[in-house]
Coordinates of C-alpha atoms and ligand atoms in Angstrom, one line a residue:
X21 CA 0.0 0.0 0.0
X22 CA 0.8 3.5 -0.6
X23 CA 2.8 5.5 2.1
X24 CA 0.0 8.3 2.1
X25 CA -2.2 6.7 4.3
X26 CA -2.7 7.9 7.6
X27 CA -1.0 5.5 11.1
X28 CA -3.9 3.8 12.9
X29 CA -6.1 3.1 10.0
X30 CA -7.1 -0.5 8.0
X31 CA -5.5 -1.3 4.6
X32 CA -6.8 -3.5 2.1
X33 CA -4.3 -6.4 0.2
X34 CA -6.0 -6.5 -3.3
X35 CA -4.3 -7.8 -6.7
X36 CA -6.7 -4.6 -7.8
X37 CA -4.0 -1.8 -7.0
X38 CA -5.9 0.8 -9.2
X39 CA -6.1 3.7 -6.5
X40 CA -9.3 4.9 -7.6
X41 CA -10.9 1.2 -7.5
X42 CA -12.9 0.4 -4.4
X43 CA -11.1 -3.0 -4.2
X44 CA -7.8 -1.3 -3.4
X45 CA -9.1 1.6 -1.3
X46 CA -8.2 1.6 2.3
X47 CA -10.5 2.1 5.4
X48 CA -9.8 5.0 7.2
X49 CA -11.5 4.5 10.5
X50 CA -9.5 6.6 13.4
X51 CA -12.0 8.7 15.5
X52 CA -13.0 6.3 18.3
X53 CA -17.1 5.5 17.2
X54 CA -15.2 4.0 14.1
X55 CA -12.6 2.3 15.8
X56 CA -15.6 0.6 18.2
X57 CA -17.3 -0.4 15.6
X58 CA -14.1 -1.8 13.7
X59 CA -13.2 -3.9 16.8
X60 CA -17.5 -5.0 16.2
X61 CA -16.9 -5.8 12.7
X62 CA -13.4 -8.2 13.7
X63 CA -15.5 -10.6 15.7
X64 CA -18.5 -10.6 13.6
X65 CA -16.5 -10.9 10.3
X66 CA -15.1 -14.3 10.9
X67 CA -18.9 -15.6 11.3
X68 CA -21.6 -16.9 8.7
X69 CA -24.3 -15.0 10.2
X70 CA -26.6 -12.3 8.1
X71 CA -24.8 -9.0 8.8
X72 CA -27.1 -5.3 8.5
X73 CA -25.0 -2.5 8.2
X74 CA -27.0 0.6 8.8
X75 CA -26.2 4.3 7.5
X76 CA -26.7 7.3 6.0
X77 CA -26.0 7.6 2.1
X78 CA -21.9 8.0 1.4
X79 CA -20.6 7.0 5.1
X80 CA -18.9 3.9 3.3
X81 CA -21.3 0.9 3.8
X82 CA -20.3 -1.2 1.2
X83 CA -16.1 -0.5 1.5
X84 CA -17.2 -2.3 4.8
X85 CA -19.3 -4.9 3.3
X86 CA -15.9 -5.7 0.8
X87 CA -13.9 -5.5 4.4
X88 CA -15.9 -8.0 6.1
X89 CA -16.1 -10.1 3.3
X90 CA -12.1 -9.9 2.9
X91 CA -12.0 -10.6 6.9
X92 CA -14.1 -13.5 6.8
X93 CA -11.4 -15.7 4.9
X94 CA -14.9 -16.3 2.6
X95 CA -13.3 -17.8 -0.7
X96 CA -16.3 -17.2 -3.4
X97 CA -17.1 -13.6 -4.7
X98 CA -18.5 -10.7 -3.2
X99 CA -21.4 -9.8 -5.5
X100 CA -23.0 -6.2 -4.5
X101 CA -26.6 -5.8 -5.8
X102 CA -28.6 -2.8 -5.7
X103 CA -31.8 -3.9 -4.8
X104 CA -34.1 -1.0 -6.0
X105 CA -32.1 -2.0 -9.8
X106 CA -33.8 -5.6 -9.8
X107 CA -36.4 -6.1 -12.2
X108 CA -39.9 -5.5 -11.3
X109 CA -40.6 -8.6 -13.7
X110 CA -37.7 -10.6 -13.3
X111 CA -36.1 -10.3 -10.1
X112 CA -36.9 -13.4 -8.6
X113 CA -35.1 -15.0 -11.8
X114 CA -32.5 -12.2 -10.9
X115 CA -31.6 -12.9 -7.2
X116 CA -32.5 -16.9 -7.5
X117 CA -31.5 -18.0 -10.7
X118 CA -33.1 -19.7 -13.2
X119 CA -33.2 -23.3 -15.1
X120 CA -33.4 -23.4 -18.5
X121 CA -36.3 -24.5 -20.9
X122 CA -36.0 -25.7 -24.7
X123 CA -39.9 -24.6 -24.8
X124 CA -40.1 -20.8 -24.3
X125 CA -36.0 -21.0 -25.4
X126 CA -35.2 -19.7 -21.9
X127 CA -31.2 -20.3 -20.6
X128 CA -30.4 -21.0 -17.1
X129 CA -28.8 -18.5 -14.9
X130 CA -26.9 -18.7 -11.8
X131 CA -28.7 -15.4 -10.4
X132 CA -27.4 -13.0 -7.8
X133 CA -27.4 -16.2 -5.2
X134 CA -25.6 -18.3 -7.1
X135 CA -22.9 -16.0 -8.8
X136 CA -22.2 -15.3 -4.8
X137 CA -21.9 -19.3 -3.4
X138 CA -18.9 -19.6 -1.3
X139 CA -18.9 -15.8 -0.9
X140 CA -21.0 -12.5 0.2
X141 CA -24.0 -11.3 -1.5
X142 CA -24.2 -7.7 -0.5
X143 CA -27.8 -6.4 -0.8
X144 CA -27.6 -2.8 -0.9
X145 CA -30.7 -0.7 0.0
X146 CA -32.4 -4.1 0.9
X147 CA -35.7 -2.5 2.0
X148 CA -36.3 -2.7 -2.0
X149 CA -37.0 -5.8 -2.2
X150 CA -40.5 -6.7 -3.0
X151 CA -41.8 -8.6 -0.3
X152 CA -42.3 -11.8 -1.8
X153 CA -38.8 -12.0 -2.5
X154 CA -37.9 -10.9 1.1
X155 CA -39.8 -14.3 2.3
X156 CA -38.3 -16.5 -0.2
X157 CA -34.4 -14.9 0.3
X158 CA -35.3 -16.1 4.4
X159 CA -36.4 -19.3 3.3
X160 CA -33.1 -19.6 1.2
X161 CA -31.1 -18.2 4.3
X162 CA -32.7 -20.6 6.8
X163 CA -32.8 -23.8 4.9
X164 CA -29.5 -23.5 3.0
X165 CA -30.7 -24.2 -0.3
X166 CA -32.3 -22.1 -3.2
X167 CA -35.2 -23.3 -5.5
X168 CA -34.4 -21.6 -8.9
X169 CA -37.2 -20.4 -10.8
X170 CA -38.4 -23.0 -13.4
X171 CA -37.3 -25.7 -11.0
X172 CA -39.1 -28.1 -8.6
X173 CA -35.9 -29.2 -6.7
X174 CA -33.5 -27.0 -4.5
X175 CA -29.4 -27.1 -4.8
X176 CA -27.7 -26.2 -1.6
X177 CA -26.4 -22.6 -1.7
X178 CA -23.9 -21.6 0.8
X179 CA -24.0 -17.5 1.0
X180 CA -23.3 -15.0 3.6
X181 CA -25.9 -12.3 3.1
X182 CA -24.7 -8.4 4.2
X183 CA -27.3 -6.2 3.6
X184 CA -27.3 -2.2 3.7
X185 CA -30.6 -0.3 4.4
X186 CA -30.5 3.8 5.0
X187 CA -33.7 4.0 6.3
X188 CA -35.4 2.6 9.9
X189 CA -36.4 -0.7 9.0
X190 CA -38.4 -1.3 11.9
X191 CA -40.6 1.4 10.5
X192 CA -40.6 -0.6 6.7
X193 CA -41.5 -3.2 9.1
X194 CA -44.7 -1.4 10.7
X195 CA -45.8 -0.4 7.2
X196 CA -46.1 -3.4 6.2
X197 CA -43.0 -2.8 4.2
X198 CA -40.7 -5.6 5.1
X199 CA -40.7 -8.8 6.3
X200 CA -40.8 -9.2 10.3
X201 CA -38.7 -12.2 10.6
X202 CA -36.1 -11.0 7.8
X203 CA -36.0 -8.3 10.4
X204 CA -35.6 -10.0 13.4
X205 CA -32.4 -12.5 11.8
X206 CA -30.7 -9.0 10.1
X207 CA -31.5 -7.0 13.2
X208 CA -29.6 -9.5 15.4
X209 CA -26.1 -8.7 13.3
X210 CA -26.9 -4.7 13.3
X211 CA -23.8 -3.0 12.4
X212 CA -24.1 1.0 12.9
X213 CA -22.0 3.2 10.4
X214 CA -22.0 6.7 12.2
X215 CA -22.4 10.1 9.7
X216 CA -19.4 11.7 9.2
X217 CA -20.7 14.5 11.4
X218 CA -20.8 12.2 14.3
X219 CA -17.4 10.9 13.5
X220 CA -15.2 14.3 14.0
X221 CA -11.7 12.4 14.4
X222 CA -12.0 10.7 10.8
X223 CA -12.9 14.0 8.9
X224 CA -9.2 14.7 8.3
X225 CA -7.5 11.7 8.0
X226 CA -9.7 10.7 5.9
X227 CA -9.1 14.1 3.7
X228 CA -5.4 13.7 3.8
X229 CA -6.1 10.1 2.5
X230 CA -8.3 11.2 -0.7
X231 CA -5.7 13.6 -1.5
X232 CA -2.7 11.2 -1.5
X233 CA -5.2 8.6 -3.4
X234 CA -6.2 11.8 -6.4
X235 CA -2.5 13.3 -5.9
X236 CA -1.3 9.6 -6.9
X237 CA -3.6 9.1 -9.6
X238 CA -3.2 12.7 -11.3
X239 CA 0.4 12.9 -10.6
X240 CA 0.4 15.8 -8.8
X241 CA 2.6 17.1 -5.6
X242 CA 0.7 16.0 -2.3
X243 CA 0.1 19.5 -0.8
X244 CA -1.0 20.2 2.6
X245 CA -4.3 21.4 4.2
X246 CA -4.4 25.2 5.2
X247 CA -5.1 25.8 8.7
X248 CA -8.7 27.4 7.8
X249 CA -9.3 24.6 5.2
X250 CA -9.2 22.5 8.1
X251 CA -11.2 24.2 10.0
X252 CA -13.9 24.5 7.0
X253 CA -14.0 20.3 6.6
X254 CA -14.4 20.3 10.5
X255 CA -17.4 22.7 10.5
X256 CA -19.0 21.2 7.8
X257 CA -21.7 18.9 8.5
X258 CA -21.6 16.5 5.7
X259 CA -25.4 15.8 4.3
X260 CA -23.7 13.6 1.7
X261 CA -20.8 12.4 4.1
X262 CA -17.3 10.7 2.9
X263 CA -19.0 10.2 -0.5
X264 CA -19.1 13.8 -0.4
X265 CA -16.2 14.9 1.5
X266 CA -14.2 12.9 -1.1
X267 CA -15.5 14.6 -4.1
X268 CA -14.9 18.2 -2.5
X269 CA -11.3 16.8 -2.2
X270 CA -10.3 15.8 -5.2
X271 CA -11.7 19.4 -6.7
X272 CA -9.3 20.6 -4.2
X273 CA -6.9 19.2 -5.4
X274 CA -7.1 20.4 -9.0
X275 CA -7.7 23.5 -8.3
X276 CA -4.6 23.8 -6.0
X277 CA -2.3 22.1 -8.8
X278 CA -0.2 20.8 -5.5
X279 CA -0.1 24.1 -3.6
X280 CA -1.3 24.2 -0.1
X281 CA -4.9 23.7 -0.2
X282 CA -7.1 26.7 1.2
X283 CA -10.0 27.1 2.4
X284 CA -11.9 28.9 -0.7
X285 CA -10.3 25.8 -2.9
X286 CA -12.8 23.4 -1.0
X287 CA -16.0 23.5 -2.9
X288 CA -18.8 23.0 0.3
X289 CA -22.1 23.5 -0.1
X290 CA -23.7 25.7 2.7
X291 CA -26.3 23.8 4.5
Ligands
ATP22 N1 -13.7 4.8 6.1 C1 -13.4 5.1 4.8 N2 -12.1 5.1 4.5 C2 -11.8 5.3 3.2 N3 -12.6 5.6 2.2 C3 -13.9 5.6 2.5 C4 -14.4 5.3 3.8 N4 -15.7 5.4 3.9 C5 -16.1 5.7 2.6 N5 -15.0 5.8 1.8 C6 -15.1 6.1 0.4 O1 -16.2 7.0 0.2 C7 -16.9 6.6 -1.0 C8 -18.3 6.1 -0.6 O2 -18.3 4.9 0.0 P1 -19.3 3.7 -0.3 O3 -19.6 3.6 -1.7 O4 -18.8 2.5 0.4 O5 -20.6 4.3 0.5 P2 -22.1 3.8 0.6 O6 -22.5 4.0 2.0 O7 -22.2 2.4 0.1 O8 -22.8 4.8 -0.4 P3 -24.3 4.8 -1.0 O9 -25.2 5.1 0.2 O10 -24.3 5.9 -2.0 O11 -24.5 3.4 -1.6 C9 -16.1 5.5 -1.7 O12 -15.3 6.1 -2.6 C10 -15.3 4.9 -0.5 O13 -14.1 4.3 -1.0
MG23 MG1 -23.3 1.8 -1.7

């Protein structure tokens, strides 16, 4: 790895050494909320239990999910599916897979499930899923085996399932929304991701970080943070958190060509 990165924080080992690839990209977890929950994730990792990690958009939920998948020694692929992209007609085909038939000249497909056996299938925004496919993915989950669509028999499927979820699901659950055992299993692994706004002590590690990752990748000088450009990314509360702390970085650093950063280079949006 890279001799930017900050002491104290996680890095990745990856074949993938692109710097602005999510597979090579380090976690930066330093203020002590992170570091709690880090020490959480390091004894849940190693597990095969359904794992929820719940945060605001941008806070880095699935560079977690790929963490805990690389900690878990799991040798299959992480597969990350948005769940609000499945396909209202073919999702359960989507997530399940599907046999093939010579009559309507359908192929088989390994689906979202099976692409992911040996591995992690990461659900993002998981309260997306349609109900009926909620029930069936606890079914799969409990009995440890997946009935593909087309197909009277199940295979075994062996799957760690980390799902992501901005929003309460207890309340998706009281609307009617979501599935109150799926609930109960994912609640029982809850993983909290603080907003950057509740996690002071990352704000500028995690800016030095981005710089040496863009600074790296553009071939530029690494410059240093201006006292009041510090003070700006500490008073800043983050609505789109590192997602958005990163972005504001890298225009930093383009528009400081390698010069010390100050504080009109950072591009924040008032809130
Ligand atoms: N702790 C961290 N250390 C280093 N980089 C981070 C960290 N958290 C987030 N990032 C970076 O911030 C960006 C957003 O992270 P990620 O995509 O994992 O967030 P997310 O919560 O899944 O976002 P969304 O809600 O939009 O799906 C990525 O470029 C990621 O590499
Ligand atoms: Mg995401």
């Amino acid at each position: 790895m890279s001799n930017f990165l900050p002491s104290g924080l996680l890095s990745f080992s990856d074949s993938d050494r692109s710097p602005l690839s999510i597979r090579a990209r380090a976690l930066v977890f330093i203020d002590p909320r992170s570091r709690q929950l880090h020490e959480q994730v390091e004894v849940l990792a190693e597990g095969v239990q359904p794992l929820l990690i719940h945060a605001e958009s941008g806070t880095g939920k699935e560079l977690l999910a790929r963490h805990i998948h690389r900690q878990s020694a799991r040798t299959g692929l992480f597969v990350a599916v948005n769940c609000g992209a499945l396909s209202k007609a073919h999702g359960a085909a989507e997530l399940f897979g599907q046999t093939a038939t010579h009559l309507v000249g359908r192929s088989s497909r390994a689906g979202w499930l099976g692409s992911a056996q040996g591995g992690t299938l990461y659900l993002d925004e998981v309260a997306d899923l349609p109900l009926s496919l909620q029930q069936r993915l606890l079914q799969v989950l409990q009995h440890g085996e997946v009935l593909r669509e087309g197909s009277r028999h199940s295979v075994p499927v062996d799957v760690r399932l980390l799902a992501a979820s901005s929003l309460d699901l207890g309340l998706a659950v009281r609307a009617g929304k979501f599935d109150a055992q799926l609930y109960a299993l994912l609640q029982a692994g809850l993983l909290m991701l603080p907003a950057l706004r509740q996690r002071l002590g990352d704000i500028l590690p995690l800016a030095e970080y981005f710089l040496g990752v863009y600074a790296e990748r553009l071939d530029l000088p690494l410059p240093l943070l201006s006292e009041e450009a510090e003070q700006a990314l500490l008073n800043h509360r983050w609505p789109g958190n590192t997602r958005e702390l990163e972005n504001v970085l890298h225009f930093a650093l383009l528009v400081s060509q390698g010069e010390s950063i100050a504080a009109a280079d950072l591009q924040i949006v008032r809130d």
